[in-house]
């Protein structure tokens, strides 16, 4: 057969692949490979077999060719076949021996000195070594060796920053702490034309910077790189709003996004989380029904069902569905945390901590399981143990204000009021945006701690700040009244005791203290 005819047949194979006619692609690729015995044509035939899901046949073809151990593309495709066949140990053997250090640098590459038959293409390619490292990471994760998986994912993204899947696995699998994520991004060598990608990656990782810093990153991508309407970027922004406690803002944005792209699963997860915080049980019910119908094999679908039952306080049913989500995907962190929270809601501490410990082991970069273990210990008044876990959570994520708030609370319970003040002040410093109603309890607790230290004027300032955030808290009025009472300012104390009792008429403390204040006021005369 003439060379022009063979080239035409190669074109037919490529066209069949482009049109997803894999049986036709396999038929013609087989004939081309038989005629030429060219390694590139054998690879094309194996590629067609792989796309047609004939994994064993594709692997046999590649393995039978003498070039498989000398051409990295052959080796990689053979390993991909073994990945699909779930033969993970064989997959690692096919990829060859190599070692990686803690920073994701390859220290032994003797097996990767193979040639690489470059395909005829003007397209920009992802480094084949990056793809190989990523596949090694997937194999190790499937074998439940998440330590090695993390190192190989780091190696993959360092070998080529365009290997987004490696970064996605590191982020979604919570494999890195905040500090490690920032450090990894700083070591990536982006091309001069990839400035937008560097900015985008920095928006994907944990976002605990000050509000103006994060907003500037989003603005740069929206305006300079014209990604204003990109769903992935908007999903990142919604995630940031949720992290800041701006749940209504987050819910509104995810609602708009899901109208535009109803099957964007990352956005769906954020939408579920916001709906949970806002108590929108109807929305959770509708979302759960649609997800179970469209994606019955995805952990997210059953997680949504669990969220609905959790929202309506049917914790037994919610536990059942969170458990189903973890059985479908053991690396789905929200399901493990939801499972623990469902136990904690019924004060079943041992089972809750068991779920949190599993989550902590599986997701070393996520501080929430450790934080929740601390909360469970605090609930049972094991304050020293609680403090240890809160400190551990602080090591993993030193920028989350909630961690400092819990440290302040445990210090207050242990009557270490100076420490409590220090932690509560740090909480307010680490809030990325302006202090919202969500943080009103922190401001009140800080005022309580200052009152305990007899720093009454400072305590009054923070009680008043708390009242500016929420005027419906009887404990704030009671604390303010008691502080004025301790300063012998009886008129102000009586006024605020009355306000506290108006909100909570059965408050015994305020009732008794109001009587005392009235007596003291009569005894000492009117305040000057």
PDB file of N, CA and C in Angstrom, residues 69-70 72 75 95-99 106-115 129 133 152:
ATOM      1  N   UNK A  69       9.366  -0.655  27.150  1.00  0.00           N
ATOM      2  CA  UNK A  69      10.203  -0.177  28.256  1.00  0.00           C
ATOM      3  C   UNK A  69      11.163   0.929  27.834  1.00  0.00           C
ATOM      4  N   UNK A  70      11.170   1.238  26.528  1.00  0.00           N
ATOM      5  CA  UNK A  70      12.091   2.279  26.037  1.00  0.00           C
ATOM      6  C   UNK A  70      11.367   3.578  25.675  1.00  0.00           C
ATOM      7  N   UNK A  72       8.458   6.191  26.814  1.00  0.00           N
ATOM      8  CA  UNK A  72       7.635   6.547  27.978  1.00  0.00           C
ATOM      9  C   UNK A  72       6.155   6.572  27.648  1.00  0.00           C
ATOM     10  N   UNK A  75       4.881   3.024  27.876  1.00  0.00           N
ATOM     11  CA  UNK A  75       4.848   2.607  29.280  1.00  0.00           C
ATOM     12  C   UNK A  75       3.666   3.247  30.008  1.00  0.00           C
ATOM     13  N   UNK A  95       5.266   1.419  35.732  1.00  0.00           N
ATOM     14  CA  UNK A  95       5.760   2.804  35.724  1.00  0.00           C
ATOM     15  C   UNK A  95       7.231   2.903  36.114  1.00  0.00           C
ATOM     16  N   UNK A  96       7.792   1.812  36.643  1.00  0.00           N
ATOM     17  CA  UNK A  96       9.226   1.785  36.936  1.00  0.00           C
ATOM     18  C   UNK A  96       9.553   2.249  38.337  1.00  0.00           C
ATOM     19  N   UNK A  97      10.781   2.003  38.738  1.00  0.00           N
ATOM     20  CA  UNK A  97      11.234   2.370  40.088  1.00  0.00           C
ATOM     21  C   UNK A  97      11.683   3.824  40.093  1.00  0.00           C
ATOM     22  N   UNK A  98      11.260   4.552  41.086  1.00  0.00           N
ATOM     23  CA  UNK A  98      11.700   5.941  41.266  1.00  0.00           C
ATOM     24  C   UNK A  98      11.449   6.330  42.708  1.00  0.00           C
ATOM     25  N   UNK A  99      12.206   7.297  43.200  1.00  0.00           N
ATOM     26  CA  UNK A  99      12.042   7.755  44.579  1.00  0.00           C
ATOM     27  C   UNK A  99      11.754   9.245  44.581  1.00  0.00           C
ATOM     28  N   UNK A 106      12.176  14.426  42.592  1.00  0.00           N
ATOM     29  CA  UNK A 106      12.538  13.056  42.233  1.00  0.00           C
ATOM     30  C   UNK A 106      14.032  12.866  42.477  1.00  0.00           C
ATOM     31  N   UNK A 107      14.371  11.820  43.233  1.00  0.00           N
ATOM     32  CA  UNK A 107      15.776  11.600  43.595  1.00  0.00           C
ATOM     33  C   UNK A 107      16.410  10.429  42.845  1.00  0.00           C
ATOM     34  N   UNK A 108      15.585   9.597  42.214  1.00  0.00           N
ATOM     35  CA  UNK A 108      16.123   8.432  41.493  1.00  0.00           C
ATOM     36  C   UNK A 108      15.322   8.253  40.211  1.00  0.00           C
ATOM     37  N   UNK A 109      15.933   8.610  39.079  1.00  0.00           N
ATOM     38  CA  UNK A 109      15.178   8.593  37.816  1.00  0.00           C
ATOM     39  C   UNK A 109      15.787   7.645  36.789  1.00  0.00           C
ATOM     40  N   UNK A 110      16.498   6.628  37.244  1.00  0.00           N
ATOM     41  CA  UNK A 110      17.209   5.775  36.285  1.00  0.00           C
ATOM     42  C   UNK A 110      16.247   5.081  35.306  1.00  0.00           C
ATOM     43  N   UNK A 111      15.002   4.815  35.765  1.00  0.00           N
ATOM     44  CA  UNK A 111      14.040   4.149  34.887  1.00  0.00           C
ATOM     45  C   UNK A 111      13.365   5.104  33.920  1.00  0.00           C
ATOM     46  N   UNK A 112      13.597   6.421  34.108  1.00  0.00           N
ATOM     47  CA  UNK A 112      12.934   7.383  33.241  1.00  0.00           C
ATOM     48  C   UNK A 112      13.875   7.984  32.201  1.00  0.00           C
ATOM     49  N   UNK A 113      14.962   7.285  31.956  1.00  0.00           N
ATOM     50  CA  UNK A 113      15.896   7.747  30.935  1.00  0.00           C
ATOM     51  C   UNK A 113      15.496   7.273  29.550  1.00  0.00           C
ATOM     52  N   UNK A 114      14.212   6.931  29.392  1.00  0.00           N
ATOM     53  CA  UNK A 114      13.731   6.403  28.121  1.00  0.00           C
ATOM     54  C   UNK A 114      13.538   7.522  27.114  1.00  0.00           C
ATOM     55  N   UNK A 115      13.444   7.120  25.849  1.00  0.00           N
ATOM     56  CA  UNK A 115      13.156   8.115  24.824  1.00  0.00           C
ATOM     57  C   UNK A 115      11.645   8.377  24.835  1.00  0.00           C
ATOM     58  N   UNK A 129       6.439  13.029  32.032  1.00  0.00           N
ATOM     59  CA  UNK A 129       6.870  12.623  33.378  1.00  0.00           C
ATOM     60  C   UNK A 129       5.858  13.069  34.430  1.00  0.00           C
ATOM     61  N   UNK A 133       4.052  10.654  37.064  1.00  0.00           N
ATOM     62  CA  UNK A 133       4.079  10.874  38.520  1.00  0.00           C
ATOM     63  C   UNK A 133       2.660  10.914  39.075  1.00  0.00           C
ATOM     64  N   UNK A 152       3.834  12.026  45.412  1.00  0.00           N
ATOM     65  CA  UNK A 152       3.837  11.905  43.949  1.00  0.00           C
ATOM     66  C   UNK A 152       2.941  12.942  43.283  1.00  0.00           C
TER      67      UNK A 152
END
